[in-house]
PDB file of C-alpha atoms and ligand atoms in Angstrom:
ATOM      1  CA  MET A 259     107.090 111.971 116.645  1.00  0.00           C
ATOM      2  CA  THR A 260     107.206 113.472 113.210  1.00  0.00           C
ATOM      3  CA  THR A 261     103.819 112.414 111.987  1.00  0.00           C
ATOM      4  CA  GLY A 262     101.551 115.020 110.502  1.00  0.00           C
ATOM      5  CA  GLY A 263      99.784 116.794 113.304  1.00  0.00           C
ATOM      6  CA  GLY A 264     101.266 114.473 115.922  1.00  0.00           C
ATOM      7  CA  ARG A 265     102.490 115.995 119.139  1.00  0.00           C
ATOM      8  CA  MET A 266     105.941 115.482 120.518  1.00  0.00           C
ATOM      9  CA  PRO A 267     106.008 112.953 123.330  1.00  0.00           C
ATOM     10  CA  ALA A 268     106.353 114.474 126.766  1.00  0.00           C
ATOM     11  CA  ALA A 269     109.554 112.545 127.410  1.00  0.00           C
ATOM     12  CA  PRO A 270     112.763 113.661 125.679  1.00  0.00           C
ATOM     13  CA  ASP A 271     112.939 112.312 122.164  1.00  0.00           C
ATOM     14  CA  PRO A 272     115.132 109.182 122.470  1.00  0.00           C
ATOM     15  CA  ARG A 273     115.994 109.434 118.804  1.00  0.00           C
ATOM     16  CA  ALA A 274     118.105 112.514 119.431  1.00  0.00           C
ATOM     17  CA  ALA A 275     120.907 110.444 120.937  1.00  0.00           C
ATOM     18  CA  SER A 276     121.044 108.094 117.995  1.00  0.00           C
ATOM     19  CA  ASN A 277     121.145 110.721 115.284  1.00  0.00           C
ATOM     20  CA  SER A 278     124.474 112.080 116.349  1.00  0.00           C
ATOM     21  CA  ALA A 279     125.807 108.547 116.668  1.00  0.00           C
ATOM     22  CA  ALA A 280     125.009 107.546 113.089  1.00  0.00           C
ATOM     23  CA  ALA A 281     128.139 105.966 111.704  1.00  0.00           C
ATOM     24  CA  PRO A 282     128.914 106.764 108.074  1.00  0.00           C
ATOM     25  CA  ASP A 283     130.291 103.271 107.509  1.00  0.00           C
ATOM     26  CA  GLN A 284     126.860 101.880 108.283  1.00  0.00           C
ATOM     27  CA  ALA A 285     125.309 103.797 105.405  1.00  0.00           C
ATOM     28  CA  VAL A 286     122.860 101.809 103.344  1.00  0.00           C
ATOM     29  CA  PRO A 287     122.846 102.337  99.570  1.00  0.00           C
ATOM     30  CA  ALA A 288     120.665 105.107  98.234  1.00  0.00           C
ATOM     31  CA  PRO A 289     116.982 104.244  98.099  1.00  0.00           C
ATOM     32  CA  THR A 290     115.725 102.857  94.837  1.00  0.00           C
ATOM     33  CA  GLY A 291     112.171 104.035  95.293  1.00  0.00           C
ATOM     34  CA  ASP A 292     109.812 105.943  97.522  1.00  0.00           C
ATOM     35  CA  THR A 293     108.914 103.030  99.726  1.00  0.00           C
ATOM     36  CA  VAL A 294     110.908 100.093 100.994  1.00  0.00           C
ATOM     37  CA  LEU A 295     107.858  98.281 102.318  1.00  0.00           C
ATOM     38  CA  ASP A 296     104.431  98.593 100.790  1.00  0.00           C
ATOM     39  CA  LEU A 297     101.535  96.535 102.144  1.00  0.00           C
ATOM     40  CA  ARG A 298      98.476  96.949  99.938  1.00  0.00           C
ATOM     41  CA  ASP A 299      95.115  95.992 101.368  1.00  0.00           C
ATOM     42  CA  VAL A 300      96.583  92.882 102.935  1.00  0.00           C
ATOM     43  CA  HIS A 301      94.388  90.131 104.361  1.00  0.00           C
ATOM     44  CA  ARG A 302      95.489  86.963 106.133  1.00  0.00           C
ATOM     45  CA  THR A 303      92.992  84.336 107.140  1.00  0.00           C
ATOM     46  CA  HIS A 304      94.039  81.174 108.945  1.00  0.00           C
ATOM     47  CA  GLY A 305      91.853  78.112 108.432  1.00  0.00           C
ATOM     48  CA  SER A 306      88.425  78.175 106.820  1.00  0.00           C
ATOM     49  CA  GLY A 307      84.734  77.941 107.562  1.00  0.00           C
ATOM     50  CA  PRO A 308      83.521  78.621 111.066  1.00  0.00           C
ATOM     51  CA  ALA A 309      87.033  78.041 112.443  1.00  0.00           C
ATOM     52  CA  ALA A 310      88.589  80.742 110.225  1.00  0.00           C
ATOM     53  CA  VAL A 311      90.667  83.343 112.029  1.00  0.00           C
ATOM     54  CA  HIS A 312      90.943  86.660 110.245  1.00  0.00           C
ATOM     55  CA  ALA A 313      94.330  87.765 111.507  1.00  0.00           C
ATOM     56  CA  LEU A 314      94.522  90.744 109.131  1.00  0.00           C
ATOM     57  CA  ARG A 315      91.550  92.283 107.366  1.00  0.00           C
ATOM     58  CA  GLY A 316      92.707  94.824 104.834  1.00  0.00           C
ATOM     59  CA  VAL A 317      95.812  96.553 106.143  1.00  0.00           C
ATOM     60  CA  SER A 318      97.768  99.019 104.028  1.00  0.00           C
ATOM     61  CA  LEU A 319     101.085 100.387 105.180  1.00  0.00           C
ATOM     62  CA  ALA A 320     103.945 102.095 103.362  1.00  0.00           C
ATOM     63  CA  VAL A 321     107.317 102.572 105.036  1.00  0.00           C
ATOM     64  CA  ARG A 322     109.898 104.828 103.425  1.00  0.00           C
ATOM     65  CA  PRO A 323     113.687 104.859 103.733  1.00  0.00           C
ATOM     66  CA  GLY A 324     114.696 106.543 106.972  1.00  0.00           C
ATOM     67  CA  GLU A 325     111.360 105.813 108.602  1.00  0.00           C
ATOM     68  CA  LEU A 326     110.744 103.661 111.665  1.00  0.00           C
ATOM     69  CA  VAL A 327     107.135 102.647 112.184  1.00  0.00           C
ATOM     70  CA  ALA A 328     105.965 101.172 115.476  1.00  0.00           C
ATOM     71  CA  VAL A 329     103.058  98.728 115.365  1.00  0.00           C
ATOM     72  CA  MET A 330     101.027  98.476 118.538  1.00  0.00           C
ATOM     73  CA  GLY A 331      97.792  96.778 119.508  1.00  0.00           C
ATOM     74  CA  PRO A 332      96.315  94.250 121.896  1.00  0.00           C
ATOM     75  CA  SER A 333      97.370  90.626 121.947  1.00  0.00           C
ATOM     76  CA  GLY A 334      95.955  88.820 118.919  1.00  0.00           C
ATOM     77  CA  SER A 335      95.380  92.004 116.918  1.00  0.00           C
ATOM     78  CA  GLY A 336      97.628  90.843 114.076  1.00  0.00           C
ATOM     79  CA  LYS A 337     100.959  92.533 114.770  1.00  0.00           C
ATOM     80  CA  SER A 338     103.182  89.479 114.313  1.00  0.00           C
ATOM     81  CA  THR A 339     101.167  88.417 111.286  1.00  0.00           C
ATOM     82  CA  LEU A 340     101.823  91.800 109.705  1.00  0.00           C
ATOM     83  CA  LEU A 341     105.538  91.427 110.335  1.00  0.00           C
ATOM     84  CA  THR A 342     105.804  87.907 108.902  1.00  0.00           C
ATOM     85  CA  LEU A 343     103.950  89.012 105.768  1.00  0.00           C
ATOM     86  CA  ALA A 344     106.193  92.074 105.457  1.00  0.00           C
ATOM     87  CA  GLY A 345     109.236  89.819 105.611  1.00  0.00           C
ATOM     88  CA  GLY A 346     107.960  87.305 103.076  1.00  0.00           C
ATOM     89  CA  LEU A 347     107.840  84.533 105.664  1.00  0.00           C
ATOM     90  CA  ASP A 348     104.138  84.056 105.005  1.00  0.00           C
ATOM     91  CA  SER A 349     101.828  85.053 102.143  1.00  0.00           C
ATOM     92  CA  PRO A 350      98.682  87.131 102.334  1.00  0.00           C
ATOM     93  CA  THR A 351      95.334  85.553 101.557  1.00  0.00           C
ATOM     94  CA  ALA A 352      94.534  88.686  99.564  1.00  0.00           C
ATOM     95  CA  GLY A 353      96.338  91.923  98.827  1.00  0.00           C
ATOM     96  CA  GLU A 354      99.978  92.493  97.932  1.00  0.00           C
ATOM     97  CA  VAL A 355     103.300  92.973  99.681  1.00  0.00           C
ATOM     98  CA  HIS A 356     106.045  94.895  97.868  1.00  0.00           C
ATOM     99  CA  VAL A 357     109.615  95.197  99.140  1.00  0.00           C
ATOM    100  CA  GLU A 358     111.806  97.737  97.370  1.00  0.00           C
ATOM    101  CA  GLY A 359     109.292  97.842  94.564  1.00  0.00           C
ATOM    102  CA  GLN A 360     109.251  94.061  94.103  1.00  0.00           C
ATOM    103  CA  PRO A 361     105.892  92.331  94.500  1.00  0.00           C
ATOM    104  CA  LEU A 362     106.737  89.322  96.659  1.00  0.00           C
ATOM    105  CA  HIS A 363     104.065  87.159  95.036  1.00  0.00           C
ATOM    106  CA  ALA A 364     105.925  87.490  91.711  1.00  0.00           C
ATOM    107  CA  LEU A 365     109.126  85.976  93.088  1.00  0.00           C
ATOM    108  CA  ASP A 366     109.802  82.264  93.010  1.00  0.00           C
ATOM    109  CA  ARG A 367     111.052  80.549  96.158  1.00  0.00           C
ATOM    110  CA  ARG A 368     114.680  81.094  95.294  1.00  0.00           C
ATOM    111  CA  GLY A 369     114.154  84.763  94.459  1.00  0.00           C
ATOM    112  CA  LEU A 370     112.217  85.320  97.651  1.00  0.00           C
ATOM    113  CA  ALA A 371     114.903  83.590  99.711  1.00  0.00           C
ATOM    114  CA  ARG A 372     117.571  85.778  98.099  1.00  0.00           C
ATOM    115  CA  LEU A 373     115.636  88.960  98.764  1.00  0.00           C
ATOM    116  CA  ARG A 374     115.094  87.924 102.381  1.00  0.00           C
ATOM    117  CA  ARG A 375     118.771  87.127 102.908  1.00  0.00           C
ATOM    118  CA  ARG A 376     120.097  90.260 101.279  1.00  0.00           C
ATOM    119  CA  ARG A 377     117.630  92.955 102.037  1.00  0.00           C
ATOM    120  CA  ILE A 378     115.563  92.041 105.068  1.00  0.00           C
ATOM    121  CA  GLY A 379     116.777  91.815 108.644  1.00  0.00           C
ATOM    122  CA  TYR A 380     114.595  90.042 111.191  1.00  0.00           C
ATOM    123  CA  ILE A 381     114.740  90.455 114.912  1.00  0.00           C
ATOM    124  CA  PHE A 382     112.088  88.082 116.160  1.00  0.00           C
ATOM    125  CA  GLN A 383     111.205  86.726 119.579  1.00  0.00           C
ATOM    126  CA  ASN A 384     112.404  83.335 118.467  1.00  0.00           C
ATOM    127  CA  LEU A 385     116.096  84.004 118.005  1.00  0.00           C
ATOM    128  CA  ASN A 386     116.830  81.056 115.728  1.00  0.00           C
ATOM    129  CA  LEU A 387     120.540  81.040 116.491  1.00  0.00           C
ATOM    130  CA  ILE A 388     122.294  77.909 115.290  1.00  0.00           C
ATOM    131  CA  GLY A 389     123.682  76.095 118.314  1.00  0.00           C
ATOM    132  CA  SER A 390     126.613  74.482 116.547  1.00  0.00           C
ATOM    133  CA  LEU A 391     127.940  77.807 115.230  1.00  0.00           C
ATOM    134  CA  THR A 392     129.780  80.468 117.216  1.00  0.00           C
ATOM    135  CA  ALA A 393     128.339  83.961 117.545  1.00  0.00           C
ATOM    136  CA  VAL A 394     130.491  85.306 114.739  1.00  0.00           C
ATOM    137  CA  GLU A 395     129.627  82.334 112.515  1.00  0.00           C
ATOM    138  CA  ASN A 396     125.927  82.843 113.170  1.00  0.00           C
ATOM    139  CA  VAL A 397     126.183  86.485 112.137  1.00  0.00           C
ATOM    140  CA  ALA A 398     128.338  85.727 109.089  1.00  0.00           C
ATOM    141  CA  LEU A 399     126.099  82.934 107.839  1.00  0.00           C
ATOM    142  CA  PRO A 400     123.604  85.003 105.788  1.00  0.00           C
ATOM    143  CA  LEU A 401     126.496  86.786 104.076  1.00  0.00           C
ATOM    144  CA  GLU A 402     128.276  83.537 103.282  1.00  0.00           C
ATOM    145  CA  LEU A 403     125.066  82.001 101.965  1.00  0.00           C
ATOM    146  CA  ASP A 404     124.909  84.962  99.673  1.00  0.00           C
ATOM    147  CA  GLY A 405     128.364  84.473  98.248  1.00  0.00           C
ATOM    148  CA  THR A 406     130.481  86.780 100.403  1.00  0.00           C
ATOM    149  CA  GLY A 407     133.880  85.203 101.003  1.00  0.00           C
ATOM    150  CA  VAL A 408     134.449  83.652 104.417  1.00  0.00           C
ATOM    151  CA  ARG A 409     137.048  86.207 105.526  1.00  0.00           C
ATOM    152  CA  ALA A 410     135.044  89.233 104.433  1.00  0.00           C
ATOM    153  CA  ALA A 411     131.872  87.787 105.976  1.00  0.00           C
ATOM    154  CA  ARG A 412     133.665  87.188 109.292  1.00  0.00           C
ATOM    155  CA  ARG A 413     135.040  90.720 109.284  1.00  0.00           C
ATOM    156  CA  LEU A 414     131.595  92.218 108.668  1.00  0.00           C
ATOM    157  CA  ALA A 415     130.140  89.907 111.310  1.00  0.00           C
ATOM    158  CA  LEU A 416     132.728  91.055 113.837  1.00  0.00           C
ATOM    159  CA  ASP A 417     131.908  94.683 113.005  1.00  0.00           C
ATOM    160  CA  ALA A 418     128.233  93.934 113.605  1.00  0.00           C
ATOM    161  CA  LEU A 419     129.019  92.186 116.902  1.00  0.00           C
ATOM    162  CA  THR A 420     131.142  95.154 117.943  1.00  0.00           C
ATOM    163  CA  GLU A 421     128.195  97.409 117.174  1.00  0.00           C
ATOM    164  CA  VAL A 422     126.073  95.479 119.673  1.00  0.00           C
ATOM    165  CA  GLY A 423     128.869  95.398 122.263  1.00  0.00           C
ATOM    166  CA  LEU A 424     129.868  91.757 121.842  1.00  0.00           C
ATOM    167  CA  SER A 425     133.232  92.048 120.124  1.00  0.00           C
ATOM    168  CA  GLU A 426     134.881  89.934 122.839  1.00  0.00           C
ATOM    169  CA  LEU A 427     132.380  87.088 122.670  1.00  0.00           C
ATOM    170  CA  GLY A 428     132.401  86.227 118.982  1.00  0.00           C
ATOM    171  CA  ASP A 429     133.954  82.803 119.575  1.00  0.00           C
ATOM    172  CA  ARG A 430     131.309  81.656 122.023  1.00  0.00           C
ATOM    173  CA  PHE A 431     128.513  79.296 121.149  1.00  0.00           C
ATOM    174  CA  PRO A 432     124.922  80.384 121.854  1.00  0.00           C
ATOM    175  CA  ASP A 433     124.650  78.181 124.974  1.00  0.00           C
ATOM    176  CA  GLN A 434     127.689  79.965 126.407  1.00  0.00           C
ATOM    177  CA  LEU A 435     125.901  83.317 126.194  1.00  0.00           C
ATOM    178  CA  SER A 436     123.190  84.827 128.385  1.00  0.00           C
ATOM    179  CA  GLY A 437     119.708  85.366 126.970  1.00  0.00           C
ATOM    180  CA  GLY A 438     120.431  89.054 126.480  1.00  0.00           C
ATOM    181  CA  GLN A 439     123.720  88.328 124.742  1.00  0.00           C
ATOM    182  CA  GLN A 440     122.016  85.832 122.449  1.00  0.00           C
ATOM    183  CA  GLN A 441     119.459  88.503 121.635  1.00  0.00           C
ATOM    184  CA  ARG A 442     122.239  90.880 120.675  1.00  0.00           C
ATOM    185  CA  VAL A 443     123.839  88.253 118.436  1.00  0.00           C
ATOM    186  CA  ALA A 444     120.473  87.885 116.694  1.00  0.00           C
ATOM    187  CA  ILE A 445     120.337  91.650 116.263  1.00  0.00           C
ATOM    188  CA  ALA A 446     123.857  91.762 114.844  1.00  0.00           C
ATOM    189  CA  ARG A 447     122.790  89.077 112.362  1.00  0.00           C
ATOM    190  CA  ALA A 448     119.734  91.136 111.400  1.00  0.00           C
ATOM    191  CA  LEU A 449     121.791  94.278 110.813  1.00  0.00           C
ATOM    192  CA  VAL A 450     124.866  92.792 109.150  1.00  0.00           C
ATOM    193  CA  GLY A 451     125.360  93.670 105.503  1.00  0.00           C
ATOM    194  CA  GLN A 452     123.100  96.083 103.740  1.00  0.00           C
ATOM    195  CA  ARG A 453     119.608  95.309 104.867  1.00  0.00           C
ATOM    196  CA  ARG A 454     117.095  97.832 103.625  1.00  0.00           C
ATOM    197  CA  LEU A 455     114.181  96.600 105.711  1.00  0.00           C
ATOM    198  CA  VAL A 456     114.555  95.754 109.380  1.00  0.00           C
ATOM    199  CA  LEU A 457     111.637  94.005 111.071  1.00  0.00           C
ATOM    200  CA  ALA A 458     111.653  93.739 114.842  1.00  0.00           C
ATOM    201  CA  ASP A 459     109.103  91.862 116.937  1.00  0.00           C
ATOM    202  CA  GLU A 460     109.444  92.885 120.586  1.00  0.00           C
ATOM    203  CA  PRO A 461     113.235  92.994 120.172  1.00  0.00           C
ATOM    204  CA  THR A 462     113.865  93.998 123.758  1.00  0.00           C
ATOM    205  CA  GLY A 463     111.945  91.066 125.226  1.00  0.00           C
ATOM    206  CA  ALA A 464     114.811  89.211 126.899  1.00  0.00           C
ATOM    207  CA  LEU A 465     116.831  92.284 127.778  1.00  0.00           C
ATOM    208  CA  ASP A 466     117.242  94.502 130.820  1.00  0.00           C
ATOM    209  CA  SER A 467     116.072  98.050 130.223  1.00  0.00           C
ATOM    210  CA  GLN A 468     119.536  99.448 129.571  1.00  0.00           C
ATOM    211  CA  THR A 469     120.417  96.800 126.980  1.00  0.00           C
ATOM    212  CA  GLY A 470     116.930  97.095 125.539  1.00  0.00           C
ATOM    213  CA  GLU A 471     117.450 100.781 124.993  1.00  0.00           C
ATOM    214  CA  ALA A 472     120.796 100.101 123.323  1.00  0.00           C
ATOM    215  CA  VAL A 473     119.031  97.742 120.935  1.00  0.00           C
ATOM    216  CA  LEU A 474     116.458 100.368 120.026  1.00  0.00           C
ATOM    217  CA  ARG A 475     119.237 102.874 119.497  1.00  0.00           C
ATOM    218  CA  LEU A 476     120.902 100.449 117.055  1.00  0.00           C
ATOM    219  CA  LEU A 477     117.660  99.983 115.205  1.00  0.00           C
ATOM    220  CA  ARG A 478     117.101 103.724 115.072  1.00  0.00           C
ATOM    221  CA  ARG A 479     120.628 104.317 113.851  1.00  0.00           C
ATOM    222  CA  ARG A 480     120.234 101.843 111.022  1.00  0.00           C
ATOM    223  CA  VAL A 481     116.993 103.497 110.000  1.00  0.00           C
ATOM    224  CA  ASP A 482     118.590 106.930 110.163  1.00  0.00           C
ATOM    225  CA  ALA A 483     121.251 105.579 107.786  1.00  0.00           C
ATOM    226  CA  GLY A 484     118.542 104.905 105.188  1.00  0.00           C
ATOM    227  CA  ALA A 485     116.842 101.616 106.036  1.00  0.00           C
ATOM    228  CA  ALA A 486     113.131 101.265 106.711  1.00  0.00           C
ATOM    229  CA  GLY A 487     112.082  99.745 110.023  1.00  0.00           C
ATOM    230  CA  VAL A 488     108.988  98.192 111.536  1.00  0.00           C
ATOM    231  CA  LEU A 489     108.949  97.655 115.281  1.00  0.00           C
ATOM    232  CA  VAL A 490     106.212  95.649 116.972  1.00  0.00           C
ATOM    233  CA  THR A 491     105.970  96.628 120.590  1.00  0.00           C
ATOM    234  CA  HIS A 492     103.573  96.712 123.510  1.00  0.00           C
ATOM    235  CA  GLU A 493     105.436  99.533 125.187  1.00  0.00           C
ATOM    236  CA  ALA A 494     104.755 103.183 124.512  1.00  0.00           C
ATOM    237  CA  ARG A 495     108.259 104.166 125.589  1.00  0.00           C
ATOM    238  CA  HIS A 496     109.652 101.908 122.870  1.00  0.00           C
ATOM    239  CA  ALA A 497     107.229 103.315 120.317  1.00  0.00           C
ATOM    240  CA  ALA A 498     108.713 106.716 121.173  1.00  0.00           C
ATOM    241  CA  TRP A 499     111.716 105.721 119.079  1.00  0.00           C
ATOM    242  CA  ALA A 500     109.521 105.535 115.988  1.00  0.00           C
ATOM    243  CA  ASP A 501     108.488 108.265 113.577  1.00  0.00           C
ATOM    244  CA  ARG A 502     104.970 106.943 113.368  1.00  0.00           C
ATOM    245  CA  VAL A 503     102.774 104.582 115.314  1.00  0.00           C
ATOM    246  CA  VAL A 504     100.247 102.277 113.665  1.00  0.00           C
ATOM    247  CA  PHE A 505      97.583 100.762 115.894  1.00  0.00           C
ATOM    248  CA  LEU A 506      95.955  97.458 115.072  1.00  0.00           C
ATOM    249  CA  ARG A 507      92.838  96.003 116.564  1.00  0.00           C
ATOM    250  CA  ASP A 508      91.151  92.796 115.358  1.00  0.00           C
ATOM    251  CA  GLY A 509      93.243  92.793 112.204  1.00  0.00           C
ATOM    252  CA  VAL A 510      92.497  96.324 111.068  1.00  0.00           C
ATOM    253  CA  THR A 511      94.308  99.608 111.462  1.00  0.00           C
ATOM    254  CA  VAL A 512      92.450 101.745 113.943  1.00  0.00           C
ATOM    255  CA  ASP A 513      94.829 104.687 113.946  1.00  0.00           C
ATOM    256  CA  SER A 514      98.097 105.475 112.288  1.00  0.00           C
ATOM    257  CA  THR A 515      99.061 108.909 113.478  1.00  0.00           C
ATOM    258  CA  ALA A 516      97.995 109.060 117.114  1.00  0.00           C
ATOM    259  CA  PRO A 517     100.341 110.932 119.380  1.00  0.00           C
ATOM    260  CA  LEU A 518     101.833 108.873 122.147  1.00  0.00           C
ATOM    261  CA  ALA A 519      99.511 110.410 124.689  1.00  0.00           C
ATOM    262  CA  GLY A 520      96.740 108.468 122.973  1.00  0.00           C
ATOM    263  CA  VAL A 521      98.462 105.113 123.143  1.00  0.00           C
ATOM    264  CA  GLU A 522      97.142 103.940 126.497  1.00  0.00           C
ATOM    265  CA  ALA A 523      93.579 105.008 125.713  1.00  0.00           C
ATOM    266  CA  LEU A 524      93.629 103.201 122.375  1.00  0.00           C
ATOM    267  CA  LEU A 525      95.035 100.032 123.859  1.00  0.00           C
ATOM    268  CA  SER A 526      92.542  99.999 126.709  1.00  0.00           C
ATOM    269  CA  GLY A 527      89.666 100.384 124.287  1.00  0.00           C
ATOM    270  CA  SER A 528      88.541 103.831 125.395  1.00  0.00           C
ATOM    271  CA  GLY A 529      90.133 105.654 122.474  1.00  0.00           C
ATOM    272  CA  ARG A 530      88.209 106.680 119.347  1.00  0.00           C
TER     273      ARG A 530
HETATM  274  N1  ATP B  39      99.148  79.869 112.263  1.00  0.00           N
HETATM  275  C1  ATP B  39      98.015  80.313 112.775  1.00  0.00           C
HETATM  276  N2  ATP B  39      96.899  79.551 112.761  1.00  0.00           N
HETATM  277  C2  ATP B  39      95.740  79.996 113.258  1.00  0.00           C
HETATM  278  N3  ATP B  39      95.581  81.216 113.817  1.00  0.00           N
HETATM  279  C3  ATP B  39      96.653  82.010 113.871  1.00  0.00           C
HETATM  280  C4  ATP B  39      97.927  81.608 113.366  1.00  0.00           C
HETATM  281  N4  ATP B  39      98.789  82.628 113.552  1.00  0.00           N
HETATM  282  C5  ATP B  39      98.108  83.615 114.159  1.00  0.00           C
HETATM  283  N5  ATP B  39      96.823  83.246 114.353  1.00  0.00           N
HETATM  284  C6  ATP B  39      95.755  84.051 114.959  1.00  0.00           C
HETATM  285  O1  ATP B  39      95.731  85.288 114.277  1.00  0.00           O
HETATM  286  C7  ATP B  39      95.439  86.337 115.184  1.00  0.00           C
HETATM  287  C8  ATP B  39      96.578  87.355 115.134  1.00  0.00           C
HETATM  288  O2  ATP B  39      97.758  86.771 115.678  1.00  0.00           O
HETATM  289  P1  ATP B  39      99.109  87.565 115.853  1.00  0.00           P
HETATM  290  O3  ATP B  39     100.111  86.623 116.412  1.00  0.00           O
HETATM  291  O4  ATP B  39      99.434  88.233 114.567  1.00  0.00           O
HETATM  292  O5  ATP B  39      98.718  88.664 116.919  1.00  0.00           O
HETATM  293  P2  ATP B  39      99.662  89.650 117.777  1.00  0.00           P
HETATM  294  O6  ATP B  39      98.999  90.978 117.741  1.00  0.00           O
HETATM  295  O7  ATP B  39     101.045  89.564 117.278  1.00  0.00           O
HETATM  296  O8  ATP B  39      99.556  89.016 119.228  1.00  0.00           O
HETATM  297  P3  ATP B  39     100.605  89.058 120.446  1.00  0.00           P
HETATM  298  O9  ATP B  39     100.719  90.491 120.859  1.00  0.00           O
HETATM  299  O10 ATP B  39      99.954  88.212 121.490  1.00  0.00           O
HETATM  300  O11 ATP B  39     101.903  88.485 119.939  1.00  0.00           O
HETATM  301  C9  ATP B  39      95.261  85.697 116.553  1.00  0.00           C
HETATM  302  O12 ATP B  39      93.892  85.467 116.750  1.00  0.00           O
HETATM  303  C10 ATP B  39      96.021  84.400 116.419  1.00  0.00           C
HETATM  304  O13 ATP B  39      95.476  83.425 117.286  1.00  0.00           O
END
């Protein structure tokens, strides 16, 4: 943990292994501003009247290049909502979301789609792999949609698949891959190209612990190369890969700098 006043976790810092492994060819272009993601007093209410659900109630969060922020909190506290707003997949009811200095509400649909394709990588629980495309085609798709030539896109996709240990399986279709392999294809797709913001919602869900750790190492490596990352997780040992932990409860931030030792107490309701 590198947060102000935060203590180091008792376990060895898992980030140490990734730092030395940072590959120069994965470098992301120099940051254009101080923050990649800036959530400003964001609210999200679903429905209205007595049935209204206040999923987020005034959350502010800034994530800088090279910073991985873990978001933790009980089920229903608003973690996934925060991530979908950060990625421009949903709009806040009030407040603003800025990505690389761009207020998302100022972009039209086409501009928002372009920003999402080029600059934001999503690793969500729902993998959204396209069944009729091979692994390498799935990974290359966002690049091709963005105008990268087919050959160059395939080469970058193969590099990304190699990075997640699937270089041999690029020609397989999703239903010819295990759940864990599919997850890694989705991760390769999220990291391919030059994504500045990587959003991960329980990215290790379908994976055994060893593969899960490899995924977190990849995420950490990309962040160390200059991206900004947000990782939603229920597990303190996964949050240990982050620089900072933000805790949500009932749609509000209850703590943003707690050392890991405080995680269990906060989640069980006895903290603060
Ligand atoms: N589309 C929706 N319509 C109505 N309510 C919603 C919708 N999406 C989320 N919610 C509600 O908003 C609140 C926050 O949901 P969210 O999925 O962000 O929580 P979470 O912390 O990610 O939960 P979990 O850990 O279980 O995934 C919950 O009460 C949820 O039921």
